[in-house]
């Protein structure tokens, strides 16, 4: 049993160390919403992964903050819950807005794990001390620059290279990278930029021995992905179109893909992420943990989730120092030879850097029952 006595909403803006281009556009900074839940002398912290504009999915930072203030936090403040699943039930009557709800649920998992004195991953059912990690590389100015940035990350030991692609920037850079690195585990991510009219171009990617092609078609589609998958020998990986365990079941039953990218916030929190993991495992489909340019708070949650047994492909939980000059946590989250150690200690095992966050926060709000 744990009680939520008060909450804090914090929003910080972190400049990225590099220009990150995808089919959505170019990103040079990340606005990071943080939620802190207090209770029983401990605190749990989570991170929102929604964007300023509804590009990845339909949620936005402004919408999420409004819902947290007026709907979700009033529903849980001052209440005691047997576990985070019970808290999830308290929010279960609300439709959609899974990323906003996940902020409450994930902070509750961290709070509960810290109260129990156990690591979050162990509480979720994970058993690993370290997880395999890959790296996600944005669209580069040309093929030579692409090969160069891949080389740097291969030399750093990352166990999977993922290239962002879009129509007009797909076959050429992938061919250049595969010719330069014939043996690396290579994947591509389209972020929903293609349609079935592009089947021929996507089929050309079969020649490069990719582990999977991630989310080539519409963010809310499963049917066209199934048709596309029948035309390709490369497995498709579902990302944006899986918002729940039911979506995972339907997509895998339809043959919409053979791999699932599990983003804990996208599916509404750790409990549903674990159900997605279990469904995929039942279908014999591997999963991996995707990233949304998280700060150390979200990255630590992702690492702990990745300790579950069916996370058998390297995830996007690469070293935090790739992204930030200064992170929002005191600890460093750094991979060595493609392995990310699981943070030790209760909960996520990381500590919010209060001095730094207070100094740079654009929003600082407190809520009590």
Short mmCIF file of C-alpha atoms in Angstrom, two decimals:
data_model
loop_
_atom_site.label_atom_id
_atom_site.label_comp_id
_atom_site.label_asym_id
_atom_site.label_seq_id
_atom_site.Cartn_x
_atom_site.Cartn_y
_atom_site.Cartn_z
CA UNK A 1 0.00 0.00 0.00
CA UNK A 2 1.26 3.49 -0.84
CA UNK A 3 -0.29 6.94 -0.46
CA UNK A 4 0.09 9.89 -2.81
CA UNK A 5 0.29 12.91 -0.55
CA UNK A 6 1.45 15.58 -3.01
CA UNK A 7 2.81 16.08 -6.50
CA UNK A 8 5.07 18.38 -8.46
CA UNK A 9 5.03 19.24 -12.16
CA UNK A 10 8.33 20.44 -13.61
CA UNK A 11 9.15 21.33 -17.21
CA UNK A 12 12.72 21.86 -18.42
CA UNK A 13 14.17 22.55 -21.86
CA UNK A 14 17.38 20.69 -22.72
CA UNK A 15 19.51 21.56 -25.79
CA UNK A 16 20.60 18.52 -27.79
CA UNK A 17 24.30 18.11 -28.53
CA UNK A 18 23.51 17.43 -32.19
CA UNK A 19 20.95 18.15 -34.87
CA UNK A 20 18.48 15.23 -34.98
CA UNK A 21 16.55 14.90 -38.24
CA UNK A 22 13.79 12.38 -38.92
CA UNK A 23 10.93 12.21 -41.41
CA UNK A 24 9.00 14.47 -38.96
CA UNK A 25 11.55 17.29 -39.21
CA UNK A 26 14.61 18.61 -37.36
CA UNK A 27 14.99 18.71 -33.57
CA UNK A 28 17.68 20.66 -31.70
CA UNK A 29 16.22 20.63 -28.18
CA UNK A 30 13.88 18.62 -26.00
CA UNK A 31 11.16 19.95 -23.74
CA UNK A 32 11.00 17.52 -20.81
CA UNK A 33 7.92 17.38 -18.53
CA UNK A 34 8.63 15.69 -15.19
CA UNK A 35 6.18 14.49 -12.53
CA UNK A 36 7.18 13.87 -8.92
CA UNK A 37 4.80 12.00 -6.61
CA UNK A 38 5.42 12.18 -2.86
CA UNK A 39 4.20 9.74 -0.25
CA UNK A 40 5.26 7.82 2.83
CA UNK A 41 8.55 9.69 3.03
CA UNK A 42 9.71 8.79 -0.50
CA UNK A 43 9.18 10.12 -3.99
CA UNK A 44 8.68 8.64 -7.43
CA UNK A 45 9.61 10.47 -10.61
CA UNK A 46 8.52 10.03 -14.22
CA UNK A 47 9.01 11.79 -17.54
CA UNK A 48 6.52 12.70 -20.25
CA UNK A 49 7.51 11.84 -23.81
CA UNK A 50 4.80 13.75 -25.66
CA UNK A 51 6.00 16.51 -27.99
CA UNK A 52 5.18 20.21 -28.36
CA UNK A 53 3.13 19.39 -31.47
CA UNK A 54 1.20 16.16 -32.26
CA UNK A 55 3.78 14.69 -34.64
CA UNK A 56 4.63 11.26 -33.21
CA UNK A 57 1.16 10.56 -31.89
CA UNK A 58 -1.81 12.78 -31.08
CA UNK A 59 -0.73 13.97 -27.61
CA UNK A 60 0.97 17.27 -26.86
CA UNK A 61 2.79 18.72 -23.87
CA UNK A 62 0.18 21.45 -23.39
CA UNK A 63 -2.67 18.95 -23.47
CA UNK A 64 -0.92 16.57 -21.09
CA UNK A 65 -0.12 19.29 -18.55
CA UNK A 66 -3.73 20.45 -18.63
CA UNK A 67 -5.05 16.95 -18.04
CA UNK A 68 -2.59 16.29 -15.23
CA UNK A 69 -3.55 19.51 -13.46
CA UNK A 70 -7.32 19.28 -13.83
CA UNK A 71 -8.16 15.58 -14.18
CA UNK A 72 -5.49 12.95 -13.45
CA UNK A 73 -3.77 14.36 -10.35
CA UNK A 74 -7.03 15.29 -8.58
CA UNK A 75 -8.15 11.69 -9.14
CA UNK A 76 -5.16 10.22 -7.23
CA UNK A 77 -3.99 12.86 -4.72
CA UNK A 78 -4.72 11.98 -1.11
CA UNK A 79 -5.57 8.39 -1.97
CA UNK A 80 -3.91 5.12 -1.01
CA UNK A 81 -3.42 2.30 -3.50
CA UNK A 82 -2.50 -1.34 -3.06
CA UNK A 83 -0.17 -1.15 -6.09
CA UNK A 84 0.29 0.81 -9.33
CA UNK A 85 -2.25 -1.41 -11.10
CA UNK A 86 -4.89 -0.16 -8.66
CA UNK A 87 -3.87 3.43 -9.42
CA UNK A 88 -4.17 2.60 -13.12
CA UNK A 89 -7.73 1.43 -12.51
CA UNK A 90 -8.53 4.82 -10.98
CA UNK A 91 -7.63 6.40 -14.34
CA UNK A 92 -9.15 3.63 -16.42
CA UNK A 93 -12.38 5.44 -17.30
CA UNK A 94 -10.48 8.03 -19.36
CA UNK A 95 -9.89 7.34 -23.03
CA UNK A 96 -6.61 7.76 -24.86
CA UNK A 97 -4.02 10.23 -23.56
CA UNK A 98 -1.81 7.29 -22.66
CA UNK A 99 1.39 9.31 -22.41
CA UNK A 100 -0.15 11.69 -19.87
CA UNK A 101 -1.60 8.80 -17.86
CA UNK A 102 1.75 7.03 -18.06
CA UNK A 103 3.40 9.92 -16.22
CA UNK A 104 1.20 9.20 -13.20
CA UNK A 105 1.52 5.42 -13.47
CA UNK A 106 5.29 5.36 -13.98
CA UNK A 107 5.92 7.76 -11.09
CA UNK A 108 3.72 5.49 -8.95
CA UNK A 109 5.83 2.44 -9.89
CA UNK A 110 8.99 4.31 -8.89
CA UNK A 111 7.36 5.44 -5.63
CA UNK A 112 6.14 1.93 -4.79
CA UNK A 113 9.48 0.29 -5.64
CA UNK A 114 11.35 2.80 -3.47
CA UNK A 115 8.93 2.23 -0.62
CA UNK A 116 9.51 -1.54 -0.92
CA UNK A 117 13.27 -1.02 -1.26
CA UNK A 118 13.60 -3.00 -4.51
CA UNK A 119 14.76 -2.06 -8.03
CA UNK A 120 11.97 -1.23 -10.46
CA UNK A 121 13.09 -3.87 -12.97
CA UNK A 122 12.92 -6.59 -10.34
CA UNK A 123 9.41 -5.47 -9.36
CA UNK A 124 8.35 -5.68 -13.03
CA UNK A 125 9.76 -9.20 -13.32
CA UNK A 126 13.13 -8.48 -14.91
CA UNK A 127 16.35 -10.20 -13.94
CA UNK A 128 19.15 -8.63 -16.00
CA UNK A 129 22.04 -6.60 -14.60
CA UNK A 130 22.69 -4.94 -17.96
CA UNK A 131 20.80 -4.57 -21.25
CA UNK A 132 22.00 -4.51 -24.85
CA UNK A 133 21.74 -1.11 -26.47
CA UNK A 134 21.82 0.24 -29.97
CA UNK A 135 21.83 3.75 -31.32
CA UNK A 136 19.33 5.73 -33.39
CA UNK A 137 20.96 8.04 -35.96
CA UNK A 138 19.16 10.92 -37.58
CA UNK A 139 19.19 11.80 -41.27
CA UNK A 140 22.61 13.13 -42.31
CA UNK A 141 23.56 15.65 -45.03
CA UNK A 142 24.88 12.97 -47.42
CA UNK A 143 25.98 9.33 -47.69
CA UNK A 144 29.57 10.03 -46.66
CA UNK A 145 28.39 11.76 -43.48
CA UNK A 146 26.07 8.83 -42.80
CA UNK A 147 28.89 6.30 -43.09
CA UNK A 148 31.09 8.48 -40.90
CA UNK A 149 28.56 8.80 -38.07
CA UNK A 150 27.85 5.06 -38.25
CA UNK A 151 31.58 4.33 -38.02
CA UNK A 152 31.92 6.42 -34.86
CA UNK A 153 29.11 4.56 -33.15
CA UNK A 154 30.26 1.12 -34.31
CA UNK A 155 33.65 1.93 -32.79
CA UNK A 156 31.89 2.82 -29.54
CA UNK A 157 30.49 -0.71 -29.41
CA UNK A 158 26.78 -0.16 -30.01
CA UNK A 159 25.12 -3.46 -30.88
CA UNK A 160 22.60 -2.15 -33.39
CA UNK A 161 22.65 0.80 -35.76
CA UNK A 162 19.30 2.34 -36.68
CA UNK A 163 19.08 4.83 -39.54
CA UNK A 164 16.19 7.24 -39.88
CA UNK A 165 14.82 7.22 -43.43
CA UNK A 166 12.20 9.04 -45.47
CA UNK A 167 11.07 8.99 -49.12
CA UNK A 168 14.05 10.04 -51.23
CA UNK A 169 16.51 9.17 -48.45
CA UNK A 170 16.38 5.43 -48.00
CA UNK A 171 18.02 2.98 -50.41
CA UNK A 172 21.13 5.09 -51.07
CA UNK A 173 22.29 5.67 -47.47
CA UNK A 174 21.39 2.12 -46.44
CA UNK A 175 23.40 0.70 -49.34
CA UNK A 176 26.37 2.91 -48.45
CA UNK A 177 26.31 1.83 -44.81
CA UNK A 178 25.88 -1.86 -45.61
CA UNK A 179 28.77 -1.80 -48.07
CA UNK A 180 30.99 -0.12 -45.46
CA UNK A 181 29.82 -2.40 -42.63
CA UNK A 182 28.71 -5.76 -44.05
CA UNK A 183 28.36 -7.47 -40.65
CA UNK A 184 26.67 -4.99 -38.31
CA UNK A 185 23.11 -5.38 -37.07
CA UNK A 186 21.37 -2.68 -39.13
CA UNK A 187 17.78 -1.40 -39.03
CA UNK A 188 15.84 1.54 -40.43
CA UNK A 189 13.00 3.66 -39.06
CA UNK A 190 10.55 5.45 -41.33
CA UNK A 191 8.30 7.06 -38.68
CA UNK A 192 5.20 6.48 -40.83
CA UNK A 193 6.56 8.35 -43.87
CA UNK A 194 5.55 5.82 -46.57
CA UNK A 195 2.39 4.40 -48.15
CA UNK A 196 1.65 1.19 -50.02
CA UNK A 197 2.48 3.08 -53.21
CA UNK A 198 6.10 2.91 -52.01
CA UNK A 199 6.13 -0.89 -51.76
CA UNK A 200 8.68 -1.26 -54.55
CA UNK A 201 11.09 1.13 -52.88
CA UNK A 202 10.68 -0.57 -49.51
CA UNK A 203 11.15 -3.97 -51.16
CA UNK A 204 14.53 -2.74 -52.42
CA UNK A 205 15.64 -2.61 -48.77
CA UNK A 206 15.36 -6.42 -48.62
CA UNK A 207 18.77 -6.55 -50.30
CA UNK A 208 20.60 -5.16 -47.27
CA UNK A 209 20.00 -7.78 -44.60
CA UNK A 210 18.14 -5.51 -42.21
CA UNK A 211 16.94 -6.87 -38.89
CA UNK A 212 13.67 -4.98 -39.42
CA UNK A 213 12.05 -1.95 -41.05
CA UNK A 214 10.34 0.12 -38.37
CA UNK A 215 6.87 1.66 -38.80
CA UNK A 216 6.96 2.42 -42.54
CA UNK A 217 3.22 3.13 -42.87
CA UNK A 218 0.61 5.23 -41.07
CA UNK A 219 0.84 5.73 -37.30
CA UNK A 220 -2.64 4.26 -36.71
CA UNK A 221 -2.51 1.43 -39.26
CA UNK A 222 -2.27 -2.33 -38.91
CA UNK A 223 -4.06 -3.56 -42.06
CA UNK A 224 -1.79 -1.98 -44.69
CA UNK A 225 1.26 -3.08 -42.73
CA UNK A 226 0.03 -6.66 -43.06
CA UNK A 227 -0.29 -6.25 -46.83
CA UNK A 228 3.18 -4.71 -47.03
CA UNK A 229 4.71 -7.43 -44.86
CA UNK A 230 3.51 -10.08 -47.32
CA UNK A 231 5.53 -8.31 -50.03
CA UNK A 232 8.78 -8.14 -48.04
CA UNK A 233 11.26 -10.65 -46.68
CA UNK A 234 12.49 -8.16 -44.05
CA UNK A 235 10.37 -8.18 -40.87
CA UNK A 236 8.40 -5.06 -40.10
CA UNK A 237 8.60 -3.58 -36.61
CA UNK A 238 5.48 -1.93 -35.22
CA UNK A 239 5.95 1.26 -33.19
CA UNK A 240 3.40 4.10 -33.33
CA UNK A 241 0.52 1.78 -34.25
CA UNK A 242 0.78 -0.28 -31.04
CA UNK A 243 -0.81 1.68 -28.19
CA UNK A 244 -1.89 -1.33 -26.12
CA UNK A 245 -1.54 -5.07 -25.67
CA UNK A 246 -4.71 -5.46 -27.74
CA UNK A 247 -3.09 -3.56 -30.61
CA UNK A 248 -0.05 -5.84 -30.33
CA UNK A 249 -2.27 -8.93 -30.42
CA UNK A 250 -4.20 -7.68 -33.44
CA UNK A 251 -1.07 -6.61 -35.33
CA UNK A 252 0.75 -9.88 -34.75
CA UNK A 253 -2.35 -11.95 -35.54
CA UNK A 254 -2.82 -10.04 -38.79
CA UNK A 255 0.84 -10.48 -39.72
CA UNK A 256 1.43 -6.72 -39.69
CA UNK A 257 4.99 -7.31 -38.49
CA UNK A 258 7.25 -9.64 -36.63
CA UNK A 259 8.88 -7.30 -34.11
CA UNK A 260 7.42 -4.79 -31.62
CA UNK A 261 9.03 -1.60 -30.36
CA UNK A 262 7.77 -1.13 -26.78
CA UNK A 263 7.74 2.48 -25.63
CA UNK A 264 6.44 2.46 -22.10
CA UNK A 265 4.79 5.89 -22.25
CA UNK A 266 3.17 5.24 -25.63
CA UNK A 267 1.21 2.29 -24.22
CA UNK A 268 0.21 4.02 -20.98
CA UNK A 269 2.82 2.84 -18.50
CA UNK A 270 4.75 -0.12 -17.17
CA UNK A 271 1.78 -2.40 -16.54
CA UNK A 272 0.58 -2.21 -20.15
CA UNK A 273 4.15 -2.36 -21.47
CA UNK A 274 4.57 -5.61 -19.61
CA UNK A 275 1.34 -6.92 -21.18
CA UNK A 276 2.60 -5.94 -24.66
CA UNK A 277 5.82 -7.81 -23.86
CA UNK A 278 3.84 -10.91 -22.82
CA UNK A 279 1.61 -10.86 -25.90
CA UNK A 280 4.60 -10.57 -28.23
CA UNK A 281 6.36 -13.37 -26.39
CA UNK A 282 3.31 -15.59 -26.86
CA UNK A 283 3.50 -14.94 -30.62
CA UNK A 284 7.25 -15.61 -30.69
CA UNK A 285 7.90 -11.97 -31.66
CA UNK A 286 10.93 -10.25 -30.07
CA UNK A 287 10.56 -6.81 -28.54
CA UNK A 288 12.94 -3.97 -27.82
CA UNK A 289 12.64 -0.69 -25.93
CA UNK A 290 12.35 2.40 -28.06
CA UNK A 291 13.44 5.89 -27.10
CA UNK A 292 12.01 9.38 -27.39
CA UNK A 293 15.15 11.40 -26.62
CA UNK A 294 14.47 10.94 -22.91
CA UNK A 295 16.40 12.61 -20.15
CA UNK A 296 17.90 10.42 -17.44
CA UNK A 297 14.53 9.92 -15.71
CA UNK A 298 12.80 8.38 -18.73
CA UNK A 299 15.98 6.59 -19.78
CA UNK A 300 16.23 4.88 -16.36
CA UNK A 301 12.60 3.73 -16.60
CA UNK A 302 13.35 2.30 -20.06
CA UNK A 303 16.44 0.47 -18.86
CA UNK A 304 14.53 -1.22 -16.04
CA UNK A 305 11.70 -2.26 -18.39
CA UNK A 306 14.29 -3.75 -20.76
CA UNK A 307 15.31 -6.30 -18.13
CA UNK A 308 12.20 -8.40 -18.95
CA UNK A 309 13.08 -11.63 -20.79
CA UNK A 310 11.55 -10.99 -24.24
CA UNK A 311 13.56 -7.78 -24.73
CA UNK A 312 15.99 -9.73 -26.88
CA UNK A 313 16.93 -7.00 -29.39
CA UNK A 314 19.08 -3.97 -28.51
CA UNK A 315 17.03 -0.92 -27.55
CA UNK A 316 17.40 2.84 -27.90
CA UNK A 317 18.74 3.35 -24.37
CA UNK A 318 22.16 4.59 -25.51
CA UNK A 319 24.49 6.68 -23.35
CA UNK A 320 22.93 9.86 -21.99
CA UNK A 321 26.11 11.81 -22.74
CA UNK A 322 25.35 11.43 -26.46
CA UNK A 323 22.42 13.80 -26.00
CA UNK A 324 23.01 16.23 -23.13
CA UNK A 325 25.80 18.38 -21.78
CA UNK A 326 23.89 18.32 -18.49
CA UNK A 327 21.21 15.77 -17.60
CA UNK A 328 18.42 16.16 -15.04
CA UNK A 329 19.80 13.36 -12.82
CA UNK A 330 22.90 13.14 -10.68
CA UNK A 331 24.01 9.72 -11.92
CA UNK A 332 25.55 8.94 -15.32
CA UNK A 333 23.82 6.44 -17.59
CA UNK A 334 26.63 5.26 -19.85
CA UNK A 335 26.94 2.15 -22.00
CA UNK A 336 30.17 0.20 -22.39
CA UNK A 337 30.68 -2.11 -25.37
CA UNK A 338 26.97 -1.93 -26.17
CA UNK A 339 25.81 -2.85 -22.66
CA UNK A 340 23.94 -0.44 -20.40
CA UNK A 341 24.18 -1.30 -16.68
CA UNK A 342 20.86 -1.29 -14.86
CA UNK A 343 20.90 1.50 -12.25
CA UNK A 344 21.28 0.06 -8.77
CA UNK A 345 19.14 0.81 -5.75
CA UNK A 346 15.39 1.09 -5.08
CA UNK A 347 13.03 2.28 -7.79
CA UNK A 348 14.71 3.56 -10.94
CA UNK A 349 17.97 3.95 -9.03
CA UNK A 350 18.50 7.54 -10.22
CA UNK A 351 18.18 10.86 -8.40
CA UNK A 352 16.68 14.07 -9.72
CA UNK A 353 19.25 16.89 -9.73
CA UNK A 354 17.11 19.34 -7.77
CA UNK A 355 19.52 22.25 -7.95
CA UNK A 356 19.86 22.06 -11.72
CA UNK A 357 16.17 21.43 -12.39
CA UNK A 358 15.09 24.30 -10.12
CA UNK A 359 17.50 26.62 -11.89
CA UNK A 360 16.35 25.85 -15.44
CA UNK A 361 12.71 24.83 -15.01
CA UNK A 362 10.17 26.77 -17.05
CA UNK A 363 7.28 25.31 -15.01
CA UNK A 364 7.35 24.47 -11.28
CA UNK A 365 3.99 23.66 -9.71
CA UNK A 366 2.96 21.85 -6.53
CA UNK A 367 -0.31 20.03 -5.84
CA UNK A 368 -1.75 18.73 -2.60
CA UNK A 369 -4.88 16.80 -1.75
#
